[in-house]
mmCIF file of C-alpha atoms in Angstrom:
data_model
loop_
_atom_site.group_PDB
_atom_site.id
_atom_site.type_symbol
_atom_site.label_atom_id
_atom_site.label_comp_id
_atom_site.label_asym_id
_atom_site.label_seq_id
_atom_site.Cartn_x
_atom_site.Cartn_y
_atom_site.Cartn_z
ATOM 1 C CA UNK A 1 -30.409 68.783 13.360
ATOM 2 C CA UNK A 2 -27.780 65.938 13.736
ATOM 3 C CA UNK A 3 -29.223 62.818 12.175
ATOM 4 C CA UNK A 4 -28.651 60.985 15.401
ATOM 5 C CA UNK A 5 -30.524 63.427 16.764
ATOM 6 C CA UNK A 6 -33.444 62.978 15.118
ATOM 7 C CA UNK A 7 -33.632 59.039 15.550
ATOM 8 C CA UNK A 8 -33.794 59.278 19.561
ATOM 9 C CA UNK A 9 -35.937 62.402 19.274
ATOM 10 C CA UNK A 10 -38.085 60.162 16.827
ATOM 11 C CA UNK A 11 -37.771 56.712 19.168
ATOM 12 C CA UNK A 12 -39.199 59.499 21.939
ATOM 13 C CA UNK A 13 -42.213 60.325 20.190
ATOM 14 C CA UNK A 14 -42.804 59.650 16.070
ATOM 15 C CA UNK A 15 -43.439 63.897 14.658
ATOM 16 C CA UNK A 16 -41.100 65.087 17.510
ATOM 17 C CA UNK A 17 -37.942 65.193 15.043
ATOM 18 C CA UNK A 18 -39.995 66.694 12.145
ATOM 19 C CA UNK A 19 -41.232 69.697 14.343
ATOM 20 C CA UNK A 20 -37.723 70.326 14.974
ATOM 21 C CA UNK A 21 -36.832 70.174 11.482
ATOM 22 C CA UNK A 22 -39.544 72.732 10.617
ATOM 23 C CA UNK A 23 -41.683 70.227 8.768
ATOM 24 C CA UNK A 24 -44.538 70.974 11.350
ATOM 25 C CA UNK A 25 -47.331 69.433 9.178
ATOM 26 C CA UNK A 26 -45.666 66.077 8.865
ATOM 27 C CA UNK A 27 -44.946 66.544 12.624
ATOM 28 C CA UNK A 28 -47.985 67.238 13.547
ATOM 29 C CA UNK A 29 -49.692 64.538 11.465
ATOM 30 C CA UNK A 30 -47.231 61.722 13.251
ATOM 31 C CA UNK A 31 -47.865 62.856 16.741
ATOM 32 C CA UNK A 32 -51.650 62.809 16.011
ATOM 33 C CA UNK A 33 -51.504 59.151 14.524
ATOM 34 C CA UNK A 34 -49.551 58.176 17.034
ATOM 35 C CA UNK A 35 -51.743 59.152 19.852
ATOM 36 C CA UNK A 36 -54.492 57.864 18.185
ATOM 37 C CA UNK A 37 -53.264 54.513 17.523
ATOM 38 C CA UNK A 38 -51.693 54.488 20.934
ATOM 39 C CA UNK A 39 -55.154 55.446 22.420
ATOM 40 C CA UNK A 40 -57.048 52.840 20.086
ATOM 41 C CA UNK A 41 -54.717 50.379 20.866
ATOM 42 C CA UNK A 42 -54.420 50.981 24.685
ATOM 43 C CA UNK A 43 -50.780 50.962 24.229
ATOM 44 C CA UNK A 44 -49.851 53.245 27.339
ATOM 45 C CA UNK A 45 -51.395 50.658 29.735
ATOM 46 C CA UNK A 46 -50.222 47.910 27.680
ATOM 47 C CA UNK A 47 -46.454 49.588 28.432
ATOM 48 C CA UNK A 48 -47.206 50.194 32.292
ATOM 49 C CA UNK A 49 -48.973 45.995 32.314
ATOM 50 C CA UNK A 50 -46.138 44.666 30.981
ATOM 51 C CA UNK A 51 -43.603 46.942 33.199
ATOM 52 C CA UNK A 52 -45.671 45.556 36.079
ATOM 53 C CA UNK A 53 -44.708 41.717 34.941
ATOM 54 C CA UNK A 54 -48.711 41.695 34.329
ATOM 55 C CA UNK A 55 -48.125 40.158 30.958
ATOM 56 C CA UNK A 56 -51.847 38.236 30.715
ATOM 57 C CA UNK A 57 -53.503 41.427 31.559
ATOM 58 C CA UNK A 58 -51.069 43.423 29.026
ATOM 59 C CA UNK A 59 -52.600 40.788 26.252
ATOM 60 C CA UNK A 60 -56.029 40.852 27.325
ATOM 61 C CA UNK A 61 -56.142 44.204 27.249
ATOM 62 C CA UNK A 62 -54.440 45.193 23.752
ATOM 63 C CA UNK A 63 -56.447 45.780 20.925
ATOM 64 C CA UNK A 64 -54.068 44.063 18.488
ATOM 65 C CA UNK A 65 -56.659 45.430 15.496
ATOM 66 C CA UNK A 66 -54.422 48.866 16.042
ATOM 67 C CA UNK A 67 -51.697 47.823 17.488
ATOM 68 C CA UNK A 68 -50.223 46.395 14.386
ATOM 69 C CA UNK A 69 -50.075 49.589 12.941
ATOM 70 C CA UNK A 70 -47.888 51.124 15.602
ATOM 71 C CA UNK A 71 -44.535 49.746 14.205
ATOM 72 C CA UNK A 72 -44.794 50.842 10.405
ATOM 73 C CA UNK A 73 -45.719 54.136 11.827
ATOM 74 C CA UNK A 74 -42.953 54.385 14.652
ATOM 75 C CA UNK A 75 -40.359 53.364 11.847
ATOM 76 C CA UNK A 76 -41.724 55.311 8.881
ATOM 77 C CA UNK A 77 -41.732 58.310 11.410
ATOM 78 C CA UNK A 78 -37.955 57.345 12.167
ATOM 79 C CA UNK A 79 -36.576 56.797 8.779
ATOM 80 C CA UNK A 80 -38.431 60.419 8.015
ATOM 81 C CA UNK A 81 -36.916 61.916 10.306
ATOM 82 C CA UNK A 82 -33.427 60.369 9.586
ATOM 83 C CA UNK A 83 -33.920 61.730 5.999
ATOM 84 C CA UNK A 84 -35.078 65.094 6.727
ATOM 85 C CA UNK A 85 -31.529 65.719 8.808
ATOM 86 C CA UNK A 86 -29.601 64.405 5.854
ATOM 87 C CA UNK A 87 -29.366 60.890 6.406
ATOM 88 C CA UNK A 88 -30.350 58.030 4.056
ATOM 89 C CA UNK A 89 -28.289 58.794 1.183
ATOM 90 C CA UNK A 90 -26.737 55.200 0.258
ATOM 91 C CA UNK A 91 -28.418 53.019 -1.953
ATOM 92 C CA UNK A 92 -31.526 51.266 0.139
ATOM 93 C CA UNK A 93 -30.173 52.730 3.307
ATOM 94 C CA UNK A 94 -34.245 52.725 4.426
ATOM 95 C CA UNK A 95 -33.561 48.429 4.461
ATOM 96 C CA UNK A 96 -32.884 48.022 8.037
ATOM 97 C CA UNK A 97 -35.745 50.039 9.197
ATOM 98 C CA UNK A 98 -38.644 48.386 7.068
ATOM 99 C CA UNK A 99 -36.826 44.956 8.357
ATOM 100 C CA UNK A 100 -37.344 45.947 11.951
ATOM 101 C CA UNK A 101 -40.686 47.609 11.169
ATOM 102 C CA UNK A 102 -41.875 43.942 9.398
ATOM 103 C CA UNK A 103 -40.129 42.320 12.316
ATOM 104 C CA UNK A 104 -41.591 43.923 15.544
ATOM 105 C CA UNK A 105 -45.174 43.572 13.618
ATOM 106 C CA UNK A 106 -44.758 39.780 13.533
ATOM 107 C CA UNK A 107 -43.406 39.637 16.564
ATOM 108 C CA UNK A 108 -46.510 41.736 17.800
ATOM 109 C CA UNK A 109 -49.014 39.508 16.330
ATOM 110 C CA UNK A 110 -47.121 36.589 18.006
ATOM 111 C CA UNK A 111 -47.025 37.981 21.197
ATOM 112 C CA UNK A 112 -49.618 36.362 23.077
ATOM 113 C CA UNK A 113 -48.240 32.866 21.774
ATOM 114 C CA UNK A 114 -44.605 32.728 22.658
ATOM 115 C CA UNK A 115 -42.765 32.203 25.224
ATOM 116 C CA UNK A 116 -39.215 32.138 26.097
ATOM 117 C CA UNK A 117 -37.663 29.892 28.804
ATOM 118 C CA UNK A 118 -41.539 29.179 29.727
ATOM 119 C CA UNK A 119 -42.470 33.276 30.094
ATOM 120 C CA UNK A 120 -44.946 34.963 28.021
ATOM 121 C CA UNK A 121 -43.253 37.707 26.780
ATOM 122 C CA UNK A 122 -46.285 39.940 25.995
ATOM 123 C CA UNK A 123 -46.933 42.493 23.746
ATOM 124 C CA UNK A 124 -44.420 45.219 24.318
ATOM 125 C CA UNK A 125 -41.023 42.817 25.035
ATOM 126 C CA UNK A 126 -41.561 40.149 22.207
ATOM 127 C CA UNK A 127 -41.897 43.557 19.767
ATOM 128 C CA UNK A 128 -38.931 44.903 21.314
ATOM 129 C CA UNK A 129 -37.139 41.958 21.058
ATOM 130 C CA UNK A 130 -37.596 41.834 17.176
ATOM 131 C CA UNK A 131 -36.195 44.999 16.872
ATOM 132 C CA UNK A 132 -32.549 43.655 16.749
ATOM 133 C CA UNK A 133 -33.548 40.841 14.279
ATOM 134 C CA UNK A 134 -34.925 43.203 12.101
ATOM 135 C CA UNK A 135 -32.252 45.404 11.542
ATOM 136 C CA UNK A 136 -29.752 43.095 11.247
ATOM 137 C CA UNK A 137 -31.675 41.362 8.450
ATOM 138 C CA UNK A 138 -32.528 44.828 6.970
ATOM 139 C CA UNK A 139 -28.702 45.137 6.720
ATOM 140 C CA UNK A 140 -27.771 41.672 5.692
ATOM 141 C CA UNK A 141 -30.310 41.920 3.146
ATOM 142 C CA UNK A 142 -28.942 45.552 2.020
ATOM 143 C CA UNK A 143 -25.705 44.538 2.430
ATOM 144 C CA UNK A 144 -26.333 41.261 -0.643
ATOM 145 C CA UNK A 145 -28.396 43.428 -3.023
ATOM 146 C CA UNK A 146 -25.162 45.933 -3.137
ATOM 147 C CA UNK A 147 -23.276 43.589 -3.969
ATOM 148 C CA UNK A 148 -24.823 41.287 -6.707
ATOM 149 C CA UNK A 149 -25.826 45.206 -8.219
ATOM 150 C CA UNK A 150 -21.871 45.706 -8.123
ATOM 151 C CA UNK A 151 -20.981 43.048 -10.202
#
C-alpha cells in the first residue's frame, strides 16, 4: 500500500489502513476503540449537530470525558498506518502528527468556549480547525531540532 494511501484510508476510519496492510489485529483493535469511543462520546450525532449549524446541542450533547481521547487515537492510528506502508523514516518524522493530535485535543476541550467572529464553533469545527496549527508546529518544531542536532 502507497503511504498516501494509507493516511486517507486511515482519516476514513482509524484500523482501516492496517487491515489492508495485513496487520488485522492492530486493525481490528483501532476500529473497535474507535467505535467505542465514538459511541461513548456520541461523536456521530455530535458530527450530524454540528453539520446541522446546531452547535449548542452538538456541546450539550458530547461527552467530552471520551471525546478527548478521539484525537490521540485518530492520529496514533494515522501515523501507524503511515509507518506500516513505509513511511516515517526521517528523524522525528511522527512530530507533526503528535502536534496536531495535542492540538485538536485542546482545541476540543475549548470548544464550548470559543468563538470566532461571535460563532461558537463547537466541538467538531474548533478540533478541525487545530488540525492545521498542529502540523505546522509539529513541523516547525521538527524542522529546529534537525537542525541544532546538525551542528
Amino acid at each position: 500500500m502507497k503511504k498516501s494511501e494509507a493516511i486517507f484510508w486511515s482519516i476514513a476510519l482509524p484500523g482501516f489502513a492496517q487491515i489492508l496492510n495485513k496487520n488485522y489485529i492492530k486493525g481490528i483493535l483501532f476500529v473497535l476503540l474507535e467505535f467505542l469511543v465514538n459511541v461513548q462520546a456520541n461523536f456521530n450525532e455530535i458530527i450530524m449537530l454540528s453539520f446541522l449549524g446546531e452547535i449548542q446541542t452538538a456541546i450539550d450533547r458530547t461527552d467530552f470525558q471520551w471525546l478527548l481521547f478521539y484525537p490521540c487515537l485518530y492520529f496514533f492510528a494515522m501515523w501507524d498506518a503511515y509507518k506500516d506502508a513505509g513511511g516515517g523514516k526521517e528523524p522525528f518524522a511522527f512530530l507533526p502528527l503528535v502536534f496536531a493530535a495535542f492540538f485538536v485535543t485542546v482545541g476540543t476541550m475549548y470548544s464550548p468556549k470559543i468563538m470566532i467572529f461571535d460563532v461558537l464553533i463547537g466541538p467538531v469545527w474548533l478540533p478541525i480547525l487545530s488540525v492545521v496549527p498542529g502540523l505546522a508546529t509539529g513541523y516547525l518544531i521538527r524542522k529546529v531540532i534537525l537542525v541544532v542536532e546538525s551542528r
